[in-house]
Amino acid sequence: MDKKLRVTGGIFGLTAVIIGAFGAHGLEKVLDASAIATFETGVKYQMYHALLLLLIPVFALSEKTKRTVWVLLLLGILFFSGSIYGLATNELTSFDFTKIALITPIAGTLLIVSWLLIVIHFIKSK
């Protein structure tokens, strides 16, 4: 499980850098400042949670908890940051991402629950 966590964290970190660079250099001329700021929020949250994935193997969590947190973070990052990227670039696509905007808070809840599980573990540990 630790290798899966590290690889997933590395992939999300790598893609956060790539997506962030694309946003900074490729979108600055086609999106307004508000949309760029929204896009950057997606990149930040993706990177924060990529780093968390890299740290989880250091924590003395059970394999079940690690797997649960991994699933929550995987889905949370994909749908939270992914929906933010879509909403920020909505005017550039033919798909209307505002129709699926409810995904963002649901995915945010997955991220919150993953943190909550880690905090609960820390509270219970000796």
Short mmCIF file of C-alpha atoms in Angstrom, two decimals:
data_model
loop_
_atom_site.label_atom_id
_atom_site.label_comp_id
_atom_site.label_asym_id
_atom_site.label_seq_id
_atom_site.Cartn_x
_atom_site.Cartn_y
_atom_site.Cartn_z
CA MET A 1 0.00 0.00 0.00
CA ASP A 2 2.86 2.37 0.79
CA LYS A 3 4.23 2.11 -2.75
CA LYS A 4 0.76 2.81 -4.18
CA LEU A 5 0.45 5.89 -1.96
CA ARG A 6 3.88 7.19 -2.98
CA VAL A 7 3.34 6.57 -6.69
CA THR A 8 -0.09 8.19 -6.61
CA GLY A 9 1.30 11.17 -4.70
CA GLY A 10 4.18 11.48 -7.15
CA ILE A 11 1.86 11.37 -10.16
CA PHE A 12 -0.48 13.97 -8.68
CA GLY A 13 2.49 16.18 -7.75
CA LEU A 14 3.98 15.86 -11.23
CA THR A 15 0.70 16.64 -12.94
CA ALA A 16 0.06 19.58 -10.59
CA VAL A 17 3.32 21.16 -11.75
CA ILE A 18 2.48 20.50 -15.41
CA ILE A 19 -1.12 21.74 -15.10
CA GLY A 20 0.05 24.76 -13.09
CA ALA A 21 2.60 25.68 -15.75
CA PHE A 22 -0.04 25.28 -18.45
CA GLY A 23 -2.38 27.53 -16.50
CA ALA A 24 0.27 30.18 -15.92
CA HIS A 25 1.63 30.22 -19.46
CA GLY A 26 -1.12 28.82 -21.68
CA LEU A 27 -4.27 30.27 -20.21
CA GLU A 28 -3.18 33.76 -19.16
CA LYS A 29 -4.16 35.24 -22.53
CA VAL A 30 -7.51 33.47 -22.87
CA LEU A 31 -8.96 33.63 -19.34
CA ASP A 32 -9.65 36.57 -17.05
CA ALA A 33 -7.91 37.01 -13.69
CA SER A 34 -10.79 35.46 -11.76
CA ALA A 35 -10.74 32.28 -13.85
CA ILE A 36 -6.95 32.06 -13.53
CA ALA A 37 -7.26 32.38 -9.74
CA THR A 38 -9.88 29.62 -9.72
CA PHE A 39 -7.63 27.41 -11.86
CA GLU A 40 -4.72 28.04 -9.46
CA THR A 41 -6.93 26.94 -6.56
CA GLY A 42 -7.37 23.57 -8.25
CA VAL A 43 -3.60 23.27 -8.71
CA LYS A 44 -2.90 24.19 -5.06
CA TYR A 45 -5.35 21.65 -3.69
CA GLN A 46 -4.00 18.98 -6.02
CA MET A 47 -0.44 19.65 -4.82
CA TYR A 48 -1.39 19.83 -1.13
CA HIS A 49 -3.04 16.45 -1.34
CA ALA A 50 -0.24 14.97 -3.47
CA LEU A 51 2.12 15.87 -0.64
CA LEU A 52 -0.26 14.30 1.87
CA LEU A 53 -0.26 11.08 -0.15
CA LEU A 54 3.55 11.06 0.00
CA LEU A 55 3.45 11.48 3.80
CA ILE A 56 0.87 8.83 4.65
CA PRO A 57 3.40 5.94 4.56
CA VAL A 58 5.28 7.73 7.38
CA PHE A 59 2.20 7.61 9.63
CA ALA A 60 1.58 4.43 11.63
CA LEU A 61 -1.84 3.85 10.08
CA SER A 62 -3.43 0.44 9.62
CA GLU A 63 -3.51 -0.91 6.08
CA LYS A 64 -7.30 -0.53 6.07
CA THR A 65 -7.04 3.14 7.05
CA LYS A 66 -4.29 3.75 4.50
CA ARG A 67 -6.43 2.20 1.77
CA THR A 68 -9.50 4.19 2.81
CA VAL A 69 -7.56 7.46 2.91
CA TRP A 70 -5.95 6.61 -0.46
CA VAL A 71 -9.37 6.05 -2.09
CA LEU A 72 -10.81 9.22 -0.56
CA LEU A 73 -7.83 11.30 -1.69
CA LEU A 74 -7.71 9.75 -5.15
CA LEU A 75 -11.38 10.46 -5.82
CA GLY A 76 -11.28 13.78 -3.99
CA ILE A 77 -8.32 15.11 -5.99
CA LEU A 78 -9.64 13.88 -9.33
CA PHE A 79 -13.11 15.31 -8.85
CA PHE A 80 -12.31 18.41 -6.78
CA SER A 81 -9.38 19.74 -8.77
CA GLY A 82 -10.77 18.31 -12.00
CA SER A 83 -14.08 20.10 -11.58
CA ILE A 84 -12.29 23.33 -10.66
CA TYR A 85 -10.18 23.07 -13.83
CA GLY A 86 -13.34 22.52 -15.83
CA LEU A 87 -15.22 25.39 -14.21
CA ALA A 88 -12.28 27.78 -14.63
CA THR A 89 -11.98 26.97 -18.33
CA ASN A 90 -15.71 26.58 -18.93
CA GLU A 91 -15.89 29.32 -21.56
CA LEU A 92 -13.20 27.56 -23.63
CA THR A 93 -15.08 24.28 -24.03
CA SER A 94 -18.30 23.11 -25.59
CA PHE A 95 -19.26 21.24 -22.39
CA ASP A 96 -20.98 23.31 -19.72
CA PHE A 97 -19.17 22.37 -16.50
CA THR A 98 -21.60 24.42 -14.43
CA LYS A 99 -24.10 21.57 -14.94
CA ILE A 100 -21.90 19.27 -12.86
CA ALA A 101 -20.63 21.89 -10.38
CA LEU A 102 -22.16 19.91 -7.48
CA ILE A 103 -19.22 17.51 -7.88
CA THR A 104 -16.87 20.11 -6.38
CA PRO A 105 -18.36 20.25 -2.85
CA ILE A 106 -18.92 16.48 -2.80
CA ALA A 107 -15.29 15.90 -3.73
CA GLY A 108 -14.22 18.51 -1.19
CA THR A 109 -16.08 16.49 1.43
CA LEU A 110 -14.05 13.41 0.44
CA LEU A 111 -10.85 15.40 1.03
CA ILE A 112 -12.14 16.61 4.40
CA VAL A 113 -13.04 13.07 5.46
CA SER A 114 -9.56 11.84 4.54
CA TRP A 115 -8.02 14.48 6.80
CA LEU A 116 -10.54 13.65 9.54
CA LEU A 117 -9.54 9.97 9.47
CA ILE A 118 -5.89 10.95 9.87
CA VAL A 119 -6.69 13.31 12.75
CA ILE A 120 -8.76 10.62 14.47
CA HIS A 121 -5.81 8.25 14.14
CA PHE A 122 -3.48 10.84 15.70
CA ILE A 123 -5.90 11.39 18.60
CA LYS A 124 -6.23 7.66 19.27
CA SER A 125 -2.50 6.88 18.96
CA LYS A 126 -0.34 6.74 22.05
#
